[in-house]
Tab-separated table of C-alpha atoms (C1' of nucleotides) in Angstrom:
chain	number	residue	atom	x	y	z
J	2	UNK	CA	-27.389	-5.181	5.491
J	3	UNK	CA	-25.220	-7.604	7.471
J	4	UNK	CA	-26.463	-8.725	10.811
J	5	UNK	CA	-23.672	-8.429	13.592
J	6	UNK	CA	-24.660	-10.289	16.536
J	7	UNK	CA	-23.845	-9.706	20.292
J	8	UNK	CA	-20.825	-12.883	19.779
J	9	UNK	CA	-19.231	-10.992	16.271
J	10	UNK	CA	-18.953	-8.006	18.585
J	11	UNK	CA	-17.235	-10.004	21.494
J	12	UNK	CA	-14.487	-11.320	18.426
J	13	UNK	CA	-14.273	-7.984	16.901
J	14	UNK	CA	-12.872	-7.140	20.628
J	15	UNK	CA	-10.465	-9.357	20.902
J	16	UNK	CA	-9.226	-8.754	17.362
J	17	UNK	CA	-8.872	-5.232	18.414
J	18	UNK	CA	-6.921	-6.175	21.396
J	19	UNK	CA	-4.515	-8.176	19.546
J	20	UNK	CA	-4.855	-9.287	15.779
J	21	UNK	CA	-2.975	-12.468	16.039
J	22	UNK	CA	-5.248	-14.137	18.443
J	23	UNK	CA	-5.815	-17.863	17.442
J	24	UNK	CA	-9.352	-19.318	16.991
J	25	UNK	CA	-8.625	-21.550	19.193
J	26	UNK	CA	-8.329	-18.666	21.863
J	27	UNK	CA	-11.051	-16.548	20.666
J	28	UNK	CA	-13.114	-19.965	20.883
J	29	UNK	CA	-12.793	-20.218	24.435
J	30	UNK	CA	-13.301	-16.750	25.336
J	31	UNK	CA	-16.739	-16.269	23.287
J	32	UNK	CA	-17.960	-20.009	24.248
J	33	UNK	CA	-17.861	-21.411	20.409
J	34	UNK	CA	-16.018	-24.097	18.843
J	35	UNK	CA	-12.830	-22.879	16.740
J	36	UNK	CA	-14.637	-23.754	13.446
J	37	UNK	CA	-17.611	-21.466	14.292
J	38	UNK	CA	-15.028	-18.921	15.074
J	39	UNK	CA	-13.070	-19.243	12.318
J	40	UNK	CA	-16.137	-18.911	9.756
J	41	UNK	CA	-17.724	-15.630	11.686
J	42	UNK	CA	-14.273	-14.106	11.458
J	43	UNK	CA	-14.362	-15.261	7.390
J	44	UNK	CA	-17.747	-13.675	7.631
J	45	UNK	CA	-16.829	-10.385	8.895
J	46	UNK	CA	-14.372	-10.172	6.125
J	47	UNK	CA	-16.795	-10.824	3.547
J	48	UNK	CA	-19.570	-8.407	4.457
J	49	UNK	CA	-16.604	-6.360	4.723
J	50	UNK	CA	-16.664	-5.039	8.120
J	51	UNK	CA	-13.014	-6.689	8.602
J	52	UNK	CA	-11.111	-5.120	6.022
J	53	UNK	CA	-7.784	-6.476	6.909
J	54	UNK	CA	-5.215	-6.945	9.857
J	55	UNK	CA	-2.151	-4.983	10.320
J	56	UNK	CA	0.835	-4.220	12.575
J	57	UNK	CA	1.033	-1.237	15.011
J	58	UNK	CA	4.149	0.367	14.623
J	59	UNK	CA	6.473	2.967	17.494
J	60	UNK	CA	7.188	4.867	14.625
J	61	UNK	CA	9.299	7.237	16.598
J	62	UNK	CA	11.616	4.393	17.657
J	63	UNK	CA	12.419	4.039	13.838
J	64	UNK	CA	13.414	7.782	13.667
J	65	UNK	CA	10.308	9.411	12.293
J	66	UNK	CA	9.634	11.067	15.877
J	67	UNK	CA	8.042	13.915	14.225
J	68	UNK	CA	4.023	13.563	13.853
J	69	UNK	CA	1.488	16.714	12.082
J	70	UNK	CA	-1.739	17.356	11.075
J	71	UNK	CA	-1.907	19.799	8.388
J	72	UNK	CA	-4.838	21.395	7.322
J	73	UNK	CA	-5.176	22.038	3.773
J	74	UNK	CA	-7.303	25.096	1.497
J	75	UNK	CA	-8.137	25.031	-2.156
J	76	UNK	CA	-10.049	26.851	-4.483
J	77	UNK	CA	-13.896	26.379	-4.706
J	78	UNK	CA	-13.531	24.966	-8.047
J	79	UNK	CA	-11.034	21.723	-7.205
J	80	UNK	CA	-12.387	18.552	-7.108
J	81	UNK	CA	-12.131	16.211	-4.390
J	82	UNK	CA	-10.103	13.533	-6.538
J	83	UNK	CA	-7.290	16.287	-7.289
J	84	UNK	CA	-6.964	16.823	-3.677
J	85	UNK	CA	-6.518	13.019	-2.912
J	86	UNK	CA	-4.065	12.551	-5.290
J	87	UNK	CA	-1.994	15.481	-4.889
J	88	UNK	CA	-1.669	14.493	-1.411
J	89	UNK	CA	-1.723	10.239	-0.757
J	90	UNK	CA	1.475	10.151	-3.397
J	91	UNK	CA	3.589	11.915	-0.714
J	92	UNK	CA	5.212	9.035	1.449
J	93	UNK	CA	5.317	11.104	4.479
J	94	UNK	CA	1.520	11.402	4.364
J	95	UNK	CA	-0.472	8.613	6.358
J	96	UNK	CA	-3.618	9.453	5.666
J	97	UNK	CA	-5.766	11.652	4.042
J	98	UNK	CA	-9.328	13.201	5.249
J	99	UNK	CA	-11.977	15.400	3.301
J	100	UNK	CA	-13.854	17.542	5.243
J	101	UNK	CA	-16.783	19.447	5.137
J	102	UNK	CA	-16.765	23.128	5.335
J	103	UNK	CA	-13.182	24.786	5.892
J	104	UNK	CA	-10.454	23.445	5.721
J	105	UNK	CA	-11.248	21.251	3.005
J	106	UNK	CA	-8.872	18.276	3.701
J	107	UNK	CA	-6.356	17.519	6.624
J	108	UNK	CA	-3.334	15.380	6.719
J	109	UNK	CA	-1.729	13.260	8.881
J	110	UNK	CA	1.790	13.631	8.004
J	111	UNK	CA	4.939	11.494	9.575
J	112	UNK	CA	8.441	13.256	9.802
J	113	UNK	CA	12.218	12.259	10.866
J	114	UNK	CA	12.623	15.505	12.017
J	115	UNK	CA	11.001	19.463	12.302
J	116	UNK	CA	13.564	19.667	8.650
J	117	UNK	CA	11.832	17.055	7.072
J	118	UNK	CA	8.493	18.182	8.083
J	119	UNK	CA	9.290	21.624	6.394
J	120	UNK	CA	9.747	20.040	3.021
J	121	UNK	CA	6.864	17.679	3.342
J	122	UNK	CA	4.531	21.046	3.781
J	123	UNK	CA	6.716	23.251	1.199
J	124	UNK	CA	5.948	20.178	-1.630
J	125	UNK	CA	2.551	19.861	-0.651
J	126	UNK	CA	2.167	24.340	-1.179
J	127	UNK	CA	3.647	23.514	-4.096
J	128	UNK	CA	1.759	20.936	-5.332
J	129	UNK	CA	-1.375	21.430	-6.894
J	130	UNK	CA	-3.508	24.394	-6.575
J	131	UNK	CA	-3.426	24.719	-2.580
J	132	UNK	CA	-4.072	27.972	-1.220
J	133	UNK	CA	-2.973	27.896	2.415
J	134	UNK	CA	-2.076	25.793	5.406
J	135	UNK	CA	-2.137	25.414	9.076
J	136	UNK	CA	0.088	22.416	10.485
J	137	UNK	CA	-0.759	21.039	13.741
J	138	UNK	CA	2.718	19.485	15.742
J	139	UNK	CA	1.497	16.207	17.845
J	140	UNK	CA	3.412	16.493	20.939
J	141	UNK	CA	1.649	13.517	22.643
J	142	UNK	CA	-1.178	10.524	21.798
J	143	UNK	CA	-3.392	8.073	23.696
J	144	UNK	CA	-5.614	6.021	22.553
J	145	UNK	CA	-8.624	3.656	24.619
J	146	UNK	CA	-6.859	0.713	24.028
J	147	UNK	CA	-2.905	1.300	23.880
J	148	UNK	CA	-0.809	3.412	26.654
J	149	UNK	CA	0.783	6.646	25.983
J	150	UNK	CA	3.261	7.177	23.415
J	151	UNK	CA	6.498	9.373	23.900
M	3	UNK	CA	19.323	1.947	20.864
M	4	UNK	CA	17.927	-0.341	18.268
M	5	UNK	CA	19.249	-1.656	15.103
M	6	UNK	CA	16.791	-1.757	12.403
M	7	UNK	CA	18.072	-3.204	9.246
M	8	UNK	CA	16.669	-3.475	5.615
M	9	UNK	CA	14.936	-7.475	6.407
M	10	UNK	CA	13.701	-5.727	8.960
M	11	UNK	CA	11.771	-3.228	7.297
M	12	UNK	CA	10.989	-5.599	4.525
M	13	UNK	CA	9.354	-7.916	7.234
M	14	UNK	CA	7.441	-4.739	8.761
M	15	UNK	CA	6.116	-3.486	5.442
M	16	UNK	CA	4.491	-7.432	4.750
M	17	UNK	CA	3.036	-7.075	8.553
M	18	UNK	CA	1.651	-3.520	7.635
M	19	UNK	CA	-0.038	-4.881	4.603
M	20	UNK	CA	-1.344	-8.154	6.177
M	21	UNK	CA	-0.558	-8.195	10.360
M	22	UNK	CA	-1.475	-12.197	10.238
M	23	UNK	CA	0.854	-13.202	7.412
M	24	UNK	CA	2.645	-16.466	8.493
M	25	UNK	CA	6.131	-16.438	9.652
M	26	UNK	CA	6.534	-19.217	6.345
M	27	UNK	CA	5.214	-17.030	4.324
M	28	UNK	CA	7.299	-13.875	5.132
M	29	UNK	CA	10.287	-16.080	5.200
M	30	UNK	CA	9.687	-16.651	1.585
M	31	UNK	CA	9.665	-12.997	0.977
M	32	UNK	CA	12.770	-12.167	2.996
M	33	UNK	CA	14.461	-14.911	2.157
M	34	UNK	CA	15.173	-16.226	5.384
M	35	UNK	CA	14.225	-19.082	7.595
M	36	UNK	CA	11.057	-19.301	9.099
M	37	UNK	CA	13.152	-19.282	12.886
M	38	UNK	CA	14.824	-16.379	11.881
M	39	UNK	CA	11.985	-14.134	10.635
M	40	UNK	CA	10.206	-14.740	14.169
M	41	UNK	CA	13.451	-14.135	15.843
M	42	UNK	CA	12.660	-10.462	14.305
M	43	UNK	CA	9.506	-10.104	15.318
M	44	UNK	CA	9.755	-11.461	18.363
M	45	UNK	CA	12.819	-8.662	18.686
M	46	UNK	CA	10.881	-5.992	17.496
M	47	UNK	CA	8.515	-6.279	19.684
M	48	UNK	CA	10.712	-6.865	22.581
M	49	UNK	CA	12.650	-3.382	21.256
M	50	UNK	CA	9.177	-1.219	21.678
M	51	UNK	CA	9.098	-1.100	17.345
M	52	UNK	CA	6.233	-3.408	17.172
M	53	UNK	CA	3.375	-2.631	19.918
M	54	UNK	CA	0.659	-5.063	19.017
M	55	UNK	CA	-1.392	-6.408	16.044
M	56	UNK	CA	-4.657	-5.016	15.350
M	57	UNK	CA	-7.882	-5.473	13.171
M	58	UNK	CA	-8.873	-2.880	10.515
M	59	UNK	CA	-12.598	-2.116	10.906
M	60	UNK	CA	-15.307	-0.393	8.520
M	61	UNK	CA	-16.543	1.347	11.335
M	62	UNK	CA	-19.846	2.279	8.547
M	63	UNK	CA	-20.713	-1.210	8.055
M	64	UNK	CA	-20.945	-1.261	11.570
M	65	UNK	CA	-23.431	1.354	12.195
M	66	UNK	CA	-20.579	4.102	13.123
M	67	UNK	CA	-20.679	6.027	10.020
M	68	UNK	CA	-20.141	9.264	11.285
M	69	UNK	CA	-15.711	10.396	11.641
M	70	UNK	CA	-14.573	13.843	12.654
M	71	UNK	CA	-11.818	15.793	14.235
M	72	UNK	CA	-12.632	18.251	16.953
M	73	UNK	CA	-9.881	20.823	18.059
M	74	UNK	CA	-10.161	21.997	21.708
M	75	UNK	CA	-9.112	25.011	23.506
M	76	UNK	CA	-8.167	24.992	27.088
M	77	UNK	CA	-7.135	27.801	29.356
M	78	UNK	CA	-3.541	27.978	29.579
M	79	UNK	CA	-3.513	26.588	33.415
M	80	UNK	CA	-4.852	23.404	32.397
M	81	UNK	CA	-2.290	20.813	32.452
M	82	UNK	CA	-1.939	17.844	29.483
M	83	UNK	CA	-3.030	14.950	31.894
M	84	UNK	CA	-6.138	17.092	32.613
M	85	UNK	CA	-6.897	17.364	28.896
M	86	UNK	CA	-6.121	13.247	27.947
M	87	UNK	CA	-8.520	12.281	31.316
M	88	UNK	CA	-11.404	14.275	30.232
M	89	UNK	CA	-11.161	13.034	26.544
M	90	UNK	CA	-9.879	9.598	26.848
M	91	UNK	CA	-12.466	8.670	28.958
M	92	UNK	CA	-15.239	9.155	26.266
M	93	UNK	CA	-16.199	6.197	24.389
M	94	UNK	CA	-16.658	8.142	21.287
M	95	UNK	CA	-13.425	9.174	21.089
M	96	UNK	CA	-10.621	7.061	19.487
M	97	UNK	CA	-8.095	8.672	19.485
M	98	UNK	CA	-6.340	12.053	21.499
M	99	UNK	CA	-3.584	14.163	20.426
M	100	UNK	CA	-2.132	17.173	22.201
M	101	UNK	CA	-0.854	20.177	20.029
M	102	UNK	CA	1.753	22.551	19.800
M	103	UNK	CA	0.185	26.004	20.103
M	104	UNK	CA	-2.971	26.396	18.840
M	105	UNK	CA	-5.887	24.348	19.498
M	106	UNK	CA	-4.484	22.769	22.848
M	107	UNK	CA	-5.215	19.184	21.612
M	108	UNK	CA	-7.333	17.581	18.518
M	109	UNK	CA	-9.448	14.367	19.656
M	110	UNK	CA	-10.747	11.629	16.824
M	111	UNK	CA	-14.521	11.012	17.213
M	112	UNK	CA	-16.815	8.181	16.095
M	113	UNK	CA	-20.477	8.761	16.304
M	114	UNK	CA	-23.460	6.941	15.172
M	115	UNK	CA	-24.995	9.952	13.591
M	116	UNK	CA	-24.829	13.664	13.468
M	117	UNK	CA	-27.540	13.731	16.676
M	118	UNK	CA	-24.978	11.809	18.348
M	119	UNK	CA	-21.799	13.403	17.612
M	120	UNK	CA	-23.600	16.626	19.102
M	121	UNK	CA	-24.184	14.675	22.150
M	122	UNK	CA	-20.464	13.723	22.284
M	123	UNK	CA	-19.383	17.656	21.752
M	124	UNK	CA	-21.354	18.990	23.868
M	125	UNK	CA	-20.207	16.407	26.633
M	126	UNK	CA	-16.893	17.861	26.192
M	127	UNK	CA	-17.647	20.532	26.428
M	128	UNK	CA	-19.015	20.292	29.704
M	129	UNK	CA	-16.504	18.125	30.694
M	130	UNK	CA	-13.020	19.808	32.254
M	131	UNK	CA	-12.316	23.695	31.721
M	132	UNK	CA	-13.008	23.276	27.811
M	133	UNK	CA	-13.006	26.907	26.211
M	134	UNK	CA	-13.955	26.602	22.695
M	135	UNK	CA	-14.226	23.415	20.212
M	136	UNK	CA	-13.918	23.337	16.304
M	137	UNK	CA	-15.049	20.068	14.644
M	138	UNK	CA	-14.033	18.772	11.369
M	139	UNK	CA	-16.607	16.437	9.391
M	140	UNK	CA	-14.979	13.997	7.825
M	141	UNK	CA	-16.194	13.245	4.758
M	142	UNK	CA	-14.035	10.540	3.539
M	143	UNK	CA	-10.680	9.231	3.835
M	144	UNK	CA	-7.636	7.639	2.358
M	145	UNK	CA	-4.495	5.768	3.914
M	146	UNK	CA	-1.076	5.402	2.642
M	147	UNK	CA	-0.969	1.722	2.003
M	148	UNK	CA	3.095	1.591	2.552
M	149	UNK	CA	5.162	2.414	5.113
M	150	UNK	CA	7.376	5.802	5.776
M	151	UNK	CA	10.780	4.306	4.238
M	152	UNK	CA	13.876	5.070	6.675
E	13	DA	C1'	-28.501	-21.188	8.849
E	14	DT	C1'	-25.334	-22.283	12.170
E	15	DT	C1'	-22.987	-25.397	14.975
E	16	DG	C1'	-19.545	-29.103	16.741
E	17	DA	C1'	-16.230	-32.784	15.847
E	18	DA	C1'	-12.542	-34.819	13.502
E	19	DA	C1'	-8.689	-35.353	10.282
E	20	DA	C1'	-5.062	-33.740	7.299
E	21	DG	C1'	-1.827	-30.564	6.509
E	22	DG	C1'	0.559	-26.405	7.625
E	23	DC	C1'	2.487	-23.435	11.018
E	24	DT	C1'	4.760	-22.148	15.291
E	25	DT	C1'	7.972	-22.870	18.670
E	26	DC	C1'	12.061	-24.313	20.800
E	27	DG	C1'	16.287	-26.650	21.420
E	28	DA	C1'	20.572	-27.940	19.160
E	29	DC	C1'	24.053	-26.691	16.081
R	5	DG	C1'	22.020	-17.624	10.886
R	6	DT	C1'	19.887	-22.955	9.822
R	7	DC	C1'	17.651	-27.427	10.718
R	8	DG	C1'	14.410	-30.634	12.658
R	9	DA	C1'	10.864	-32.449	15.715
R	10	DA	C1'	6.855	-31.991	18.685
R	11	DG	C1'	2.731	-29.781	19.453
R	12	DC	C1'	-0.677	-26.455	18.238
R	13	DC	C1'	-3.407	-24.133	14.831
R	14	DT	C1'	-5.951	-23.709	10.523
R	15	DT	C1'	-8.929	-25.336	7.254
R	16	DT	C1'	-12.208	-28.311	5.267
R	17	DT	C1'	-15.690	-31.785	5.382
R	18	DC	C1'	-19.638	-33.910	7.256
R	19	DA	C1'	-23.458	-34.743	10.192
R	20	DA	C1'	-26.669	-32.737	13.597
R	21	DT	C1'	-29.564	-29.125	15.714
DNA sequence: ATTGAAAAGGCTTCGAC
DNA sequence: GTCGAAGCCTTTTCAAT
């Protein structure tokens, strides 16, 4: 198992704070030269606790204000992968969880609009074998790190 | 309010997929100069579209491998800001969304183990006027690897 | 095994157009 | 929007702890 010292926690901070950081930055704020910096951060990657960067998105300032979780039911008999697949194809879903016990999956689903959101949840009834729903309307989120969104 | 156009969204799609791409390297892809494509980004930031850059973390290989989503129930006095202080606070919890209806708000938890996730419940629960909890174990989960289309 | 230093090349940034 | 130049960053190599 990888080890993941007291400094590759310190990085994985900054990261977190903001993904573009420079070594150079990161260098000076953990006390290590860029090039050790540079190869723990190649490190994490490998070991695969970094599995990749990305951008953080206000996607209600690109008109998709509306944000869901939907809980989703299926028969005793469906398999796990039918649920995944009947559900990450739809654009408007983010991401997809399994759970255990009831429901069996939930949703996070993005929506331009309480319309839009309809349809999303109308294709997913209609899509495979699902036997009921409960949809969850965000009207607010925080998070540790980032302030409040609208 | 902001105009968003197609090179735009191209250039936010890349940043989704890899948030330290190179300007050079996106310019490529748009088919613009490399001023120009940080012109964007530099604008969509300064528009509220872009909020940061982050690293994405295997929380598992890190020692976190436990995920769920707890629903909480609050009597219908308590006001939002109490809910988000007594959540938010906890380090356990990533993320907090308030709800529409019913449960009052749905919090994201990370947890060592199940012994720990307990711990982080029944803190909760303590903690404000909570009046019931429902917790989802996650037992796996799947993301969308492109971006809602506009 | 991990680090620091240095050099080459690439990238970012900013002003000018 | 493009171009170009200066400076900074990334990446690799090599020697030392």
């Amino acid at each position: 198992m990888p080890e993941v010292d007291e400094i590759d926690h310190h990085v994985l901070r900054l990261l977190r704070e903001d993904g573009r950081r420079t070594f150079s930055e990161m260098a000076d704020k953990v006390g290590l030269s860029v090039a050790a910096v540079k190869r723990r951060v190649d490190r994490l990657r490998d070991i695969g606790v970094i599995t990749g960067f990305t951008v953080q998105i206000d996607y209600a300032r690109l008109g998709w204000g509306i944000e869901a979780f939907t809980e989703l039911r299926y028969p005793g008999t469906t398999p796990v992968a039918d649920i995944v697949r009947t559900t990450v194809d739809v654009p408007e879903v983010q991401e997809v969880f399994t759970i255990a016990g009831d429901p069996d999956a939930m949703i996070h689903v993005r929506a331009r609009d309480l319309g839009h959101l309809q349809q999303v949840i109308d294709r997913l009834r209609r899509a495979g074998d699902v036997t009921g729903t409960k949809t969850l309307l965000v009207l607010g989120s925080w998070t540790h790190e980032t302030a409040p969104k609208a």
